[in-house]
Short mmCIF file of C-alpha atoms in Angstrom, two decimals:
data_model
loop_
_atom_site.label_atom_id
_atom_site.label_comp_id
_atom_site.label_asym_id
_atom_site.label_seq_id
_atom_site.Cartn_x
_atom_site.Cartn_y
_atom_site.Cartn_z
CA MET Z 1 113.14 117.57 106.82
CA ASN Z 2 114.54 118.66 110.15
CA PRO Z 3 116.84 115.75 111.48
CA ALA Z 4 115.61 116.65 114.97
CA ASP Z 5 111.93 116.28 114.06
CA PRO Z 6 110.47 113.72 116.57
CA LEU Z 7 108.00 112.59 113.87
CA ALA Z 8 110.71 112.12 111.07
CA GLU Z 9 111.73 108.62 110.04
CA SER Z 10 114.21 107.58 107.53
CA THR Z 11 112.38 105.79 104.90
CA THR Z 12 109.83 107.06 102.34
CA LEU Z 13 106.29 105.83 102.86
CA SER Z 14 104.86 105.08 99.43
CA TYR Z 15 101.31 104.18 98.39
CA GLU Z 16 102.43 100.63 97.38
CA GLN Z 17 103.77 100.25 100.91
CA ALA Z 18 100.27 101.20 102.16
CA GLY Z 19 98.87 98.40 100.20
CA VAL Z 20 97.76 100.13 96.94
CA ASP Z 21 99.70 99.07 93.83
CA TYR Z 22 98.45 100.43 90.61
CA ASP Z 23 100.69 98.29 88.72
CA VAL Z 24 98.55 95.32 89.87
CA ILE Z 25 95.23 96.94 89.85
CA ASP Z 26 95.26 98.73 86.36
CA PRO Z 27 95.68 95.62 84.09
CA LEU Z 28 92.34 94.24 85.60
CA LYS Z 29 90.82 97.68 84.43
CA VAL Z 30 92.24 97.25 81.05
CA ALA Z 31 91.01 93.78 80.76
CA ALA Z 32 87.45 94.69 81.91
CA GLN Z 33 87.30 97.52 79.36
CA ARG Z 34 88.36 95.20 76.54
CA ALA Z 35 85.57 92.71 77.60
CA ALA Z 36 82.94 95.32 78.06
CA ALA Z 37 83.67 96.94 74.75
CA SER Z 38 81.82 94.30 72.72
CA THR Z 39 78.53 94.67 74.94
CA GLY Z 40 77.81 98.21 73.69
CA ALA Z 41 76.25 96.64 70.62
CA HIS Z 42 73.37 95.32 72.62
CA LEU Z 43 72.13 98.98 72.95
CA ALA Z 44 71.09 98.91 69.13
CA ALA Z 45 68.30 96.49 70.06
CA HIS Z 46 66.68 99.43 72.10
CA GLY Z 47 67.39 102.00 69.38
CA PHE Z 48 70.28 103.58 71.25
CA SER Z 49 74.04 103.60 70.75
CA GLU Z 50 77.01 104.10 72.93
CA VAL Z 51 79.50 106.95 72.43
CA ALA Z 52 82.52 104.68 71.99
CA ALA Z 53 85.11 107.49 73.05
CA SER Z 54 83.61 107.53 76.46
CA ARG Z 55 84.87 103.98 77.27
CA GLY Z 56 87.83 104.31 79.57
CA GLU Z 57 86.69 108.00 80.49
CA SER Z 58 85.26 108.71 84.00
CA ALA Z 59 81.71 108.16 82.92
CA TYR Z 60 80.05 106.08 80.18
CA VAL Z 61 77.80 107.87 77.72
CA VAL Z 62 74.87 106.61 75.73
CA ASP Z 63 73.09 108.24 72.81
CA VAL Z 64 69.41 108.18 73.20
CA GLY Z 65 68.52 110.47 70.35
CA PRO Z 66 67.81 114.17 71.56
CA PHE Z 67 70.45 113.97 74.23
CA TYR Z 68 73.07 111.76 75.92
CA LEU Z 69 72.82 109.80 79.07
CA ALA Z 70 75.87 109.31 81.29
CA SER Z 71 76.31 106.97 84.30
CA ILE Z 72 78.93 106.23 86.89
CA VAL Z 73 79.47 104.10 89.97
CA GLU Z 74 81.99 104.83 92.56
CA CYS Z 75 82.86 103.81 96.10
CA LEU Z 76 84.21 105.85 98.91
CA GLY Z 77 87.19 103.64 99.80
CA SER Z 78 88.73 103.55 103.25
CA LYS Z 79 87.88 107.04 104.48
CA ALA Z 80 85.23 105.62 106.71
CA LEU Z 81 87.86 103.81 108.92
CA VAL Z 82 89.31 107.35 109.64
CA ALA Z 83 85.79 108.42 110.61
CA ASP Z 84 85.33 105.40 112.83
CA GLU Z 85 88.71 105.83 114.75
CA MET Z 86 87.89 109.53 115.24
CA HIS Z 87 84.44 108.64 116.61
CA ARG Z 88 86.35 106.34 119.21
CA LEU Z 89 88.60 109.13 120.05
CA THR Z 90 86.31 112.05 120.30
CA GLY Z 91 82.66 110.71 120.41
CA LYS Z 92 81.85 112.69 117.44
CA SER Z 93 80.16 111.34 114.26
CA TYR Z 94 81.81 112.30 111.12
CA TYR Z 95 79.47 110.58 108.81
CA ASP Z 96 77.66 113.69 107.36
CA GLY Z 97 80.93 114.56 105.75
CA ILE Z 98 81.62 110.95 104.74
CA ALA Z 99 78.34 110.96 102.82
CA GLN Z 100 79.47 114.02 100.88
CA ASP Z 101 82.77 112.28 100.15
CA THR Z 102 80.84 109.25 98.77
CA ILE Z 103 78.49 111.43 96.56
CA ALA Z 104 81.47 113.54 95.31
CA MET Z 105 83.31 110.38 94.22
CA ALA Z 106 80.32 109.71 91.70
CA ILE Z 107 79.45 113.16 90.76
CA ASN Z 108 82.98 114.60 90.27
CA ASP Z 109 83.56 111.72 87.76
CA LEU Z 110 80.11 112.17 86.01
CA ILE Z 111 80.57 115.99 85.32
CA THR Z 112 84.07 115.19 83.48
CA VAL Z 113 81.96 114.32 80.35
CA GLY Z 114 79.77 117.26 80.45
CA ALA Z 115 76.92 115.83 82.26
CA THR Z 116 74.37 117.43 84.60
CA PRO Z 117 73.77 114.95 87.48
CA LEU Z 118 70.10 113.97 87.81
CA VAL Z 119 69.83 110.94 89.94
CA VAL Z 120 72.03 109.41 92.85
CA GLN Z 121 71.59 105.86 94.22
CA ALA Z 122 73.10 104.77 97.50
CA TYR Z 123 74.91 101.56 98.41
CA TRP Z 124 75.50 101.21 102.16
CA ALA Z 125 76.75 97.69 102.94
CA ALA Z 126 77.40 97.08 106.67
CA GLY Z 127 79.11 94.36 108.51
CA GLY Z 128 76.11 93.60 110.38
CA SER Z 129 72.61 95.08 111.34
CA ALA Z 130 73.98 96.69 114.45
CA TRP Z 131 75.72 99.31 112.29
CA PHE Z 132 72.33 100.75 111.42
CA GLY Z 133 71.26 100.82 114.94
CA ASP Z 134 73.58 103.50 116.02
CA ALA Z 135 71.11 106.41 115.61
CA GLN Z 136 73.75 109.24 115.81
CA ARG Z 137 75.74 107.78 113.07
CA ALA Z 138 72.94 106.57 110.84
CA GLN Z 139 71.17 109.90 111.12
CA SER Z 140 74.53 111.83 110.25
CA LEU Z 141 74.91 109.76 107.24
CA VAL Z 142 71.45 110.40 105.97
CA ALA Z 143 71.59 114.11 106.70
CA GLY Z 144 75.02 114.48 104.92
CA TRP Z 145 73.77 112.53 101.91
CA LYS Z 146 70.66 114.63 101.49
CA ARG Z 147 72.69 117.79 101.93
CA ALA Z 148 75.14 116.77 99.26
CA CYS Z 149 72.22 115.99 97.00
CA ASP Z 150 70.81 119.53 97.60
CA ILE Z 151 74.10 121.12 96.70
CA CYS Z 152 74.34 119.34 93.38
CA ARG Z 153 70.61 119.63 92.77
CA VAL Z 154 70.22 115.99 92.19
CA ALA Z 155 67.45 113.51 93.13
CA TRP Z 156 68.27 110.77 95.62
CA GLY Z 157 66.44 107.99 93.97
CA GLY Z 158 66.87 105.21 96.53
CA GLY Z 159 69.48 102.62 97.34
CA GLU Z 160 70.43 99.38 99.08
CA THR Z 161 71.44 98.64 102.68
CA PRO Z 162 72.52 95.10 103.01
CA ALA Z 163 74.00 93.67 106.29
CA LEU Z 164 76.94 91.50 105.02
CA ALA Z 165 78.38 89.72 108.03
CA GLY Z 166 81.44 87.84 106.96
CA ILE Z 167 82.14 89.90 103.92
CA VAL Z 168 82.31 93.41 105.34
CA ALA Z 169 84.05 93.58 108.86
CA ASP Z 170 81.94 93.72 111.94
CA GLY Z 171 81.26 97.32 112.98
CA ARG Z 172 82.33 98.78 109.50
CA ILE Z 173 80.54 100.01 106.41
CA ASP Z 174 81.29 100.03 102.67
CA LEU Z 175 79.89 103.04 100.94
CA ALA Z 176 79.19 103.65 97.24
CA ALA Z 177 77.10 105.76 95.01
CA SER Z 178 75.93 105.53 91.42
CA CYS Z 179 74.82 108.57 89.46
CA THR Z 180 72.95 109.19 86.20
CA GLY Z 181 73.26 112.36 84.36
CA ILE Z 182 72.13 114.08 81.12
CA ILE Z 183 74.02 115.76 78.54
CA ASN Z 184 71.69 118.30 76.75
CA PRO Z 185 72.43 120.01 74.54
CA LYS Z 186 74.67 117.36 72.98
CA SER Z 187 77.18 120.02 72.44
CA ARG Z 188 78.16 119.82 76.14
CA LEU Z 189 79.75 116.44 75.58
CA SER Z 190 83.39 116.79 76.76
CA LEU Z 191 85.54 113.88 75.62
CA GLY Z 192 88.63 115.65 74.37
CA ASP Z 193 87.66 115.87 70.66
CA GLU Z 194 88.64 119.49 70.52
CA LEU Z 195 91.40 119.40 73.12
CA GLY Z 196 94.79 120.62 71.62
CA PRO Z 197 97.65 123.01 71.78
CA GLY Z 198 96.77 126.52 72.97
CA ASP Z 199 94.14 125.35 75.47
CA ALA Z 200 94.48 126.66 79.03
CA ILE Z 201 94.69 124.43 82.19
CA VAL Z 202 92.39 125.62 85.00
CA LEU Z 203 92.66 123.90 88.24
CA LEU Z 204 90.05 124.03 90.96
CA ALA Z 205 91.12 123.85 94.62
CA SER Z 206 90.68 120.81 96.84
CA SER Z 207 89.79 120.87 100.54
CA GLY Z 208 92.38 118.39 101.51
CA ILE Z 209 93.02 114.78 100.79
CA HIS Z 210 89.36 114.31 99.55
CA ALA Z 211 88.81 110.49 99.31
CA ASN Z 212 92.04 109.31 97.70
CA GLY Z 213 95.35 108.35 99.33
CA LEU Z 214 93.63 107.35 102.62
CA SER Z 215 95.50 103.96 102.69
CA LEU Z 216 98.62 106.05 102.76
CA ALA Z 217 97.16 108.48 105.26
CA ARG Z 218 96.27 105.80 107.56
CA LYS Z 219 99.51 103.96 107.39
CA LEU Z 220 101.27 107.20 108.19
CA VAL Z 221 99.60 107.18 111.67
CA GLU Z 222 102.04 104.48 112.79
CA ARG Z 223 104.63 107.21 112.70
CA LEU Z 224 102.79 109.74 114.75
CA PRO Z 225 102.99 109.68 118.48
CA GLN Z 226 99.57 111.16 119.07
CA GLY Z 227 98.06 109.25 116.14
CA TYR Z 228 95.08 111.10 114.66
CA LEU Z 229 95.28 113.56 117.32
CA THR Z 230 98.66 114.74 116.07
CA PRO Z 231 98.55 118.63 115.42
CA VAL Z 232 98.68 119.44 111.64
CA ALA Z 233 98.18 123.16 112.23
CA PRO Z 234 97.11 125.29 115.20
CA GLY Z 235 93.79 123.90 116.36
CA LEU Z 236 93.59 121.43 113.63
CA GLY Z 237 94.44 117.65 114.32
CA TYR Z 238 95.42 115.01 111.64
CA GLY Z 239 92.17 113.05 111.91
CA ASP Z 240 89.98 116.16 111.55
CA ALA Z 241 92.13 117.41 108.67
CA LEU Z 242 91.88 114.15 106.87
CA LEU Z 243 88.07 114.13 107.19
CA ALA Z 244 87.48 117.53 105.64
CA PRO Z 245 84.59 116.69 103.02
CA THR Z 246 85.55 116.39 99.38
CA VAL Z 247 84.63 119.53 97.23
CA LEU Z 248 81.61 119.03 95.02
CA TYR Z 249 82.39 120.57 91.71
CA SER Z 250 79.25 120.04 89.78
CA PRO Z 251 77.95 123.68 90.80
CA VAL Z 252 81.07 125.00 88.85
CA THR Z 253 80.56 123.05 85.71
CA GLU Z 254 76.84 123.93 85.75
CA ALA Z 255 77.69 127.63 86.20
CA LEU Z 256 80.21 127.41 83.28
CA HIS Z 257 77.45 125.98 81.09
CA ALA Z 258 75.23 128.90 82.01
CA ALA Z 259 78.06 131.29 81.21
CA GLY Z 260 78.44 129.67 77.82
CA ILE Z 261 81.85 127.95 78.55
CA THR Z 262 82.11 124.32 77.33
CA PRO Z 263 85.39 122.60 78.53
CA HIS Z 264 87.45 120.79 75.87
CA TYR Z 265 88.10 118.23 78.54
CA CYS Z 266 87.99 117.65 82.27
CA ALA Z 267 89.91 115.53 84.88
CA ASN Z 268 88.75 114.53 88.31
CA ILE Z 269 92.17 114.45 90.30
CA THR Z 270 91.77 111.46 92.27
CA GLY Z 271 93.86 108.14 92.06
CA HIS Z 272 97.27 108.81 90.43
CA GLY Z 273 97.46 112.34 91.55
CA TRP Z 274 98.34 114.93 89.06
CA ARG Z 275 99.11 112.22 86.47
CA LYS Z 276 95.43 112.30 85.88
CA LEU Z 277 96.10 115.33 83.73
CA LEU Z 278 97.55 112.95 81.17
CA ARG Z 279 94.27 110.88 80.99
CA HIS Z 280 93.45 111.82 77.63
CA PRO Z 281 95.20 109.50 75.09
CA ALA Z 282 96.25 112.31 72.66
CA ALA Z 283 99.96 113.23 72.64
CA HIS Z 284 100.03 116.65 74.06
CA THR Z 285 102.51 118.27 76.51
CA TYR Z 286 100.78 119.68 79.58
CA ARG Z 287 102.82 122.52 81.03
CA ILE Z 288 102.25 123.82 84.45
CA GLU Z 289 103.53 127.41 85.30
CA ARG Z 290 101.70 127.94 88.52
CA VAL Z 291 100.68 125.42 91.22
CA PRO Z 292 97.93 126.02 93.86
CA ALA Z 293 98.67 126.32 97.54
CA VAL Z 294 98.91 122.81 99.14
CA THR Z 295 96.53 122.27 102.06
CA PRO Z 296 98.21 121.90 105.47
CA VAL Z 297 97.19 118.14 105.60
CA LEU Z 298 98.89 117.34 102.26
CA GLN Z 299 101.91 119.15 103.34
CA PHE Z 300 101.90 117.13 106.56
CA ILE Z 301 101.57 113.78 104.80
CA GLN Z 302 104.41 114.66 102.24
CA ARG Z 303 106.73 115.81 105.02
CA HIS Z 304 106.08 112.79 107.33
CA ALA Z 305 105.80 110.18 104.63
CA ARG Z 306 109.28 111.72 103.46
CA GLN Z 307 107.97 111.92 99.85
CA ASP Z 308 109.63 114.09 97.24
CA ALA Z 309 107.47 116.33 94.97
CA ARG Z 310 107.41 113.69 92.34
CA GLU Z 311 106.01 110.96 94.64
CA ALA Z 312 103.60 113.37 96.36
CA TYR Z 313 102.23 114.77 93.07
CA SER Z 314 101.85 111.29 91.50
CA THR Z 315 99.81 110.12 94.66
CA LEU Z 316 97.80 113.02 96.03
CA ASN Z 317 95.93 115.95 94.71
CA MET Z 318 98.28 118.38 96.21
CA GLY Z 319 95.65 121.27 96.33
CA ALA Z 320 94.05 120.63 93.10
CA GLY Z 321 90.82 118.50 92.97
CA PHE Z 322 89.67 119.04 89.35
CA ALA Z 323 91.09 120.20 86.08
CA LEU Z 324 89.34 122.03 83.25
CA PHE Z 325 90.89 122.45 79.95
CA VAL Z 326 89.31 125.48 78.22
CA LYS Z 327 90.12 127.91 75.20
CA ALA Z 328 92.74 130.29 76.40
CA GLU Z 329 90.46 133.35 75.92
CA GLN Z 330 87.91 131.68 78.43
CA ALA Z 331 90.49 130.95 81.20
CA GLN Z 332 90.07 133.69 83.39
CA ARG Z 333 86.37 133.68 83.03
CA THR Z 334 86.42 130.11 84.09
CA VAL Z 335 88.30 131.14 87.18
CA ASP Z 336 85.89 133.83 87.88
CA VAL Z 337 82.89 131.49 87.55
CA ALA Z 338 84.52 129.05 90.06
CA HIS Z 339 85.15 131.82 92.49
CA ALA Z 340 81.49 132.94 92.28
CA GLN Z 341 80.58 129.47 93.50
CA GLY Z 342 82.95 129.67 96.23
CA ILE Z 343 85.67 127.47 94.92
CA GLY Z 344 89.23 128.48 94.46
CA ALA Z 345 90.71 128.23 90.93
CA LEU Z 346 93.83 129.51 89.10
CA VAL Z 347 95.00 129.34 85.42
CA ALA Z 348 97.85 126.89 85.95
CA GLY Z 349 99.37 126.53 82.50
CA ARG Z 350 98.65 125.56 79.00
CA ILE Z 351 98.67 122.60 76.42
CA GLU Z 352 101.40 122.40 73.82
CA ALA Z 353 102.22 120.05 70.90
CA GLY Z 354 103.54 116.70 72.12
CA PRO Z 355 105.12 114.49 73.17
CA LYS Z 356 102.54 113.33 75.86
CA ARG Z 357 104.20 114.64 78.99
CA LEU Z 358 103.36 116.66 82.16
CA VAL Z 359 105.87 119.34 83.10
CA ILE Z 360 105.47 121.11 86.38
CA GLU Z 361 107.92 123.89 86.00
CA PRO Z 362 107.79 125.37 89.64
CA LEU Z 363 108.82 121.98 90.95
CA ALA Z 364 111.14 120.91 88.15
CA ILE Z 365 109.45 117.51 87.70
CA GLU Z 366 108.07 115.86 84.71
CA PHE Z 367 105.89 112.81 84.11
CA GLY Z 368 105.77 110.94 80.82
CA ASP Z 369 102.96 108.78 79.26
CA ASP Z 370 102.29 106.15 81.78
CA SER Z 371 99.21 104.82 79.99
CA LEU Z 372 96.60 106.02 82.28
CA SER Z 373 94.06 106.25 79.54
CA LEU Z 374 91.88 103.18 79.29
CA ARG Z 375 90.54 104.01 75.83
#
């Protein structure tokens, strides 16, 4: 960092300082998984069974006989607060992109287990009825939601639009989506059973911050003299850069299936950053030899939050929004398929025999097993 930089501050801004502490949150997730595990037995009364290995994965899978069903629910998080502030500053509505972000949070998790998304349901909880009365904002949300469904070729089945004054802040909205998908044929199931040494690691490019790390990004505004209008790159302000919609990766996974490529495992790189590559419980070493280009907004955040590479890559996606673990001989074909869908990709590295760790060689950083797996 240039000491003459007017945006520089002397202290590192961490995700915990922005109000998100996974050491506090994750024990609840583990407790919930343990409590939920016994409930899978109820499926037997209906003639079905759970795929036990899907517990703790990004989507839950049920065996219904001729195929599997997968399901997921996800919320947007605090990205809508950035959209609201940018609307105040510019008069523009950003809710078309916010809608895509919300759907991406669910669908990008669902496809990690090999599912084709079928139906999306919406949950739009506002702080009062007046939120829905802003026609520009409401129409933007609807249009963006439909467009994202069309991109993913998924049906929008319905949803819920409660006005929750006293629970959601006045003038705000809490957005979430659930998604149900089908794994057919069953051989598409991707839970890491075949994951092992020799597999290649293919990373798909992100469009920016996506919808994770926004608490940190919003906290950083306090250090910026022009706030959300601070330039990140020529012609691109901080707020606009943060609001680049999350990439929808299901067109890639569907195209891979059509090309005869079934990943051994997948990871949606969201919370915990690149540590998500360690999600599978097996003891493997994940060796990264090439890293993707980091988008300008993520470079900006790392620089002005004064984060070193280790902190940045353990918090943000740093240019990689999704990881595919495939047979080595299918790695370049996987990249080609992604490129044909308009999404950047590269063969980043390979899996080796344990211990369980992630080694990012170009950055000389290493992460050990930090128990991200909830299995």
